[in-house]
Amino acid sequence: MPYEWTSSQDDPQTRLTLWPHRSLPRRGFAAFVLATFTLITVPLYPLLGTVVLWGLLPFLMLALAGVWWGLEHSYRSANITEVLEIGPEMIHLVRTNPRGDVQDWECNRYWAKASLHPTGGPVAHYITLKGKGREVEIGAFLSEGERRVLYGELTDALRPPTPMAG
């Protein structure tokens, strides 16, 4: 799952960190571009030493540059993180967007409510947090199954702590 719950015994605060899933790591990116370059040059071998090679070469290199740009753009646009901190009294959500701008939301834990919208959102099974007069999305970049699991975990985490019997 591209998210992680962390908490410590010293701190009553629970932290949820979310990030987009990357199916192609950087090493795979380099291998894919190299393989594309190798395969795209195969049709050029019979044309070595001819004028036709120089006519086709710019278009093939432009195609390779397009693959590089597309993959690099995908990496940059997936550079999102969301951090939800759930304390005993307050919850705080911070989203860092791909361009570095930060959005944050804070609410009293008692009034915070997680909602799952099976339809009607930008994605199926859209999760929102509502409180303090605002409704914010969380985990929209996760897959549908991951959002369903996250919703269950989130509602459990937002439940008020049970008082200890003593």
Short mmCIF file of C-alpha atoms in Angstrom, two decimals:
data_model
loop_
_atom_site.label_atom_id
_atom_site.label_comp_id
_atom_site.label_asym_id
_atom_site.label_seq_id
_atom_site.Cartn_x
_atom_site.Cartn_y
_atom_site.Cartn_z
CA MET A 1 0.00 0.00 0.00
CA PRO A 2 1.36 3.42 -0.83
CA TYR A 3 0.60 4.74 2.64
CA GLU A 4 1.90 4.13 6.12
CA TRP A 5 0.49 4.53 9.64
CA THR A 6 3.01 5.43 12.34
CA SER A 7 2.63 6.03 16.04
CA SER A 8 4.80 5.79 19.10
CA GLN A 9 4.14 4.93 22.70
CA ASP A 10 5.66 8.23 23.85
CA ASP A 11 3.44 10.36 21.59
CA PRO A 12 -0.37 9.99 21.59
CA GLN A 13 -0.40 11.26 18.01
CA THR A 14 -0.92 8.92 15.04
CA ARG A 15 0.45 9.83 11.63
CA LEU A 16 -0.74 8.67 8.22
CA THR A 17 1.56 9.37 5.27
CA LEU A 18 0.22 8.83 1.74
CA TRP A 19 2.04 8.95 -1.60
CA PRO A 20 1.20 7.85 -5.17
CA HIS A 21 2.17 4.35 -6.25
CA ARG A 22 5.10 4.13 -8.66
CA SER A 23 5.07 0.98 -10.76
CA LEU A 24 8.24 1.99 -12.62
CA PRO A 25 11.23 2.82 -10.40
CA ARG A 26 14.03 5.10 -11.68
CA ARG A 27 16.21 2.12 -12.67
CA GLY A 28 13.30 0.71 -14.65
CA PHE A 29 12.83 4.13 -16.26
CA ALA A 30 16.44 4.14 -17.46
CA ALA A 31 16.20 0.53 -18.68
CA PHE A 32 12.97 1.29 -20.57
CA VAL A 33 14.46 4.33 -22.31
CA LEU A 34 17.59 2.35 -23.23
CA ALA A 35 15.49 -0.55 -24.57
CA THR A 36 13.34 1.90 -26.55
CA PHE A 37 16.46 3.51 -28.01
CA THR A 38 17.87 0.11 -28.96
CA LEU A 39 14.66 -1.06 -30.60
CA ILE A 40 14.00 2.23 -32.36
CA THR A 41 17.44 2.10 -34.03
CA VAL A 42 16.99 -1.47 -35.39
CA PRO A 43 15.23 -0.28 -38.58
CA LEU A 44 18.13 2.14 -39.18
CA TYR A 45 20.86 -0.53 -39.47
CA PRO A 46 20.16 -1.40 -43.13
CA LEU A 47 20.18 2.33 -43.90
CA LEU A 48 23.69 3.00 -42.56
CA GLY A 49 25.68 4.98 -45.13
CA THR A 50 22.62 6.24 -46.99
CA VAL A 51 20.97 9.65 -47.12
CA VAL A 52 17.67 8.10 -45.98
CA LEU A 53 19.21 7.46 -42.54
CA TRP A 54 19.62 11.19 -41.98
CA GLY A 55 16.02 11.79 -43.05
CA LEU A 56 14.59 9.25 -40.57
CA LEU A 57 16.97 9.81 -37.65
CA PRO A 58 15.49 13.14 -36.42
CA PHE A 59 11.96 11.66 -36.29
CA LEU A 60 13.08 8.57 -34.39
CA MET A 61 15.05 10.68 -31.90
CA LEU A 62 12.02 12.96 -31.53
CA ALA A 63 9.92 9.88 -30.68
CA LEU A 64 12.52 8.83 -28.09
CA ALA A 65 12.53 12.36 -26.62
CA GLY A 66 8.72 12.17 -26.42
CA VAL A 67 8.90 8.90 -24.45
CA TRP A 68 11.50 10.44 -22.11
CA TRP A 69 9.44 13.60 -21.62
CA GLY A 70 6.22 11.65 -21.00
CA LEU A 71 7.78 9.42 -18.34
CA GLU A 72 9.56 12.35 -16.68
CA HIS A 73 6.31 14.35 -16.63
CA SER A 74 4.57 11.38 -15.01
CA TYR A 75 7.24 11.28 -12.29
CA ARG A 76 6.94 15.02 -11.61
CA SER A 77 3.13 15.02 -11.48
CA ALA A 78 3.15 12.09 -9.04
CA ASN A 79 5.34 13.98 -6.59
CA ILE A 80 2.49 14.40 -4.07
CA THR A 81 2.46 13.62 -0.37
CA GLU A 82 -0.33 13.85 2.16
CA VAL A 83 0.31 13.67 5.90
CA LEU A 84 -2.59 13.30 8.33
CA GLU A 85 -1.74 13.72 12.00
CA ILE A 86 -4.39 12.54 14.44
CA GLY A 87 -3.84 13.79 17.96
CA PRO A 88 -5.96 13.34 21.06
CA GLU A 89 -7.86 16.58 20.37
CA MET A 90 -6.93 17.86 16.88
CA ILE A 91 -6.35 16.40 13.45
CA HIS A 92 -4.21 18.10 10.84
CA LEU A 93 -3.88 17.28 7.13
CA VAL A 94 -1.02 18.66 5.03
CA ARG A 95 -0.85 18.05 1.28
CA THR A 96 2.29 18.93 -0.66
CA ASN A 97 1.50 19.27 -4.37
CA PRO A 98 3.90 18.50 -7.26
CA ARG A 99 4.95 22.14 -7.65
CA GLY A 100 5.75 22.44 -3.94
CA ASP A 101 2.72 24.44 -2.82
CA VAL A 102 1.26 23.26 0.46
CA GLN A 103 -2.40 22.97 1.45
CA ASP A 104 -3.41 22.29 5.02
CA TRP A 105 -6.56 21.66 7.02
CA GLU A 106 -7.09 21.37 10.73
CA CYS A 107 -10.09 20.37 12.80
CA ASN A 108 -11.10 19.28 16.27
CA ARG A 109 -11.03 15.48 16.34
CA TYR A 110 -14.48 15.31 17.90
CA TRP A 111 -16.10 17.05 14.90
CA ALA A 112 -14.06 15.39 12.15
CA LYS A 113 -15.87 12.88 10.00
CA ALA A 114 -14.58 10.68 7.16
CA SER A 115 -16.94 10.04 4.25
CA LEU A 116 -16.73 7.59 1.37
CA HIS A 117 -18.47 8.67 -1.83
CA PRO A 118 -18.95 5.60 -4.07
CA THR A 119 -19.95 7.85 -7.01
CA GLY A 120 -20.11 11.54 -7.77
CA GLY A 121 -16.49 12.41 -7.01
CA PRO A 122 -13.56 12.77 -9.39
CA VAL A 123 -12.80 9.07 -8.78
CA ALA A 124 -14.86 6.10 -7.58
CA HIS A 125 -14.92 5.60 -3.80
CA TYR A 126 -13.71 9.13 -3.12
CA ILE A 127 -12.70 9.82 0.51
CA THR A 128 -13.24 13.17 2.18
CA LEU A 129 -12.71 14.53 5.67
CA LYS A 130 -15.23 17.03 6.94
CA GLY A 131 -15.02 19.41 9.85
CA LYS A 132 -14.69 23.05 10.80
CA GLY A 133 -16.95 24.03 7.90
CA ARG A 134 -14.73 22.47 5.22
CA GLU A 135 -14.60 19.21 3.35
CA VAL A 136 -11.21 18.07 2.00
CA GLU A 137 -10.17 15.09 -0.08
CA ILE A 138 -7.62 12.54 0.98
CA GLY A 139 -5.94 9.81 -1.04
CA ALA A 140 -7.53 10.62 -4.41
CA PHE A 141 -4.38 9.28 -6.14
CA LEU A 142 -4.76 5.82 -4.55
CA SER A 143 -6.42 2.95 -6.42
CA GLU A 144 -10.09 2.20 -5.80
CA GLY A 145 -9.32 -0.84 -3.62
CA GLU A 146 -6.73 1.07 -1.62
CA ARG A 147 -9.22 3.88 -0.96
CA ARG A 148 -11.80 1.39 0.35
CA VAL A 149 -9.28 -0.15 2.75
CA LEU A 150 -8.01 3.29 3.78
CA TYR A 151 -11.56 4.45 4.54
CA GLY A 152 -12.04 1.60 7.02
CA GLU A 153 -8.71 2.31 8.69
CA LEU A 154 -9.42 6.04 8.76
CA THR A 155 -12.82 5.67 10.42
CA ASP A 156 -11.24 3.42 13.04
CA ALA A 157 -8.46 5.95 13.66
CA LEU A 158 -10.92 8.84 14.00
CA ARG A 159 -13.03 7.11 16.64
CA PRO A 160 -12.71 8.79 20.01
CA PRO A 161 -10.25 7.02 22.28
CA THR A 162 -11.95 4.86 24.86
CA PRO A 163 -11.35 5.99 28.44
CA MET A 164 -9.29 3.60 30.49
CA ALA A 165 -11.04 1.85 33.33
CA GLY A 166 -9.29 2.36 36.57
#
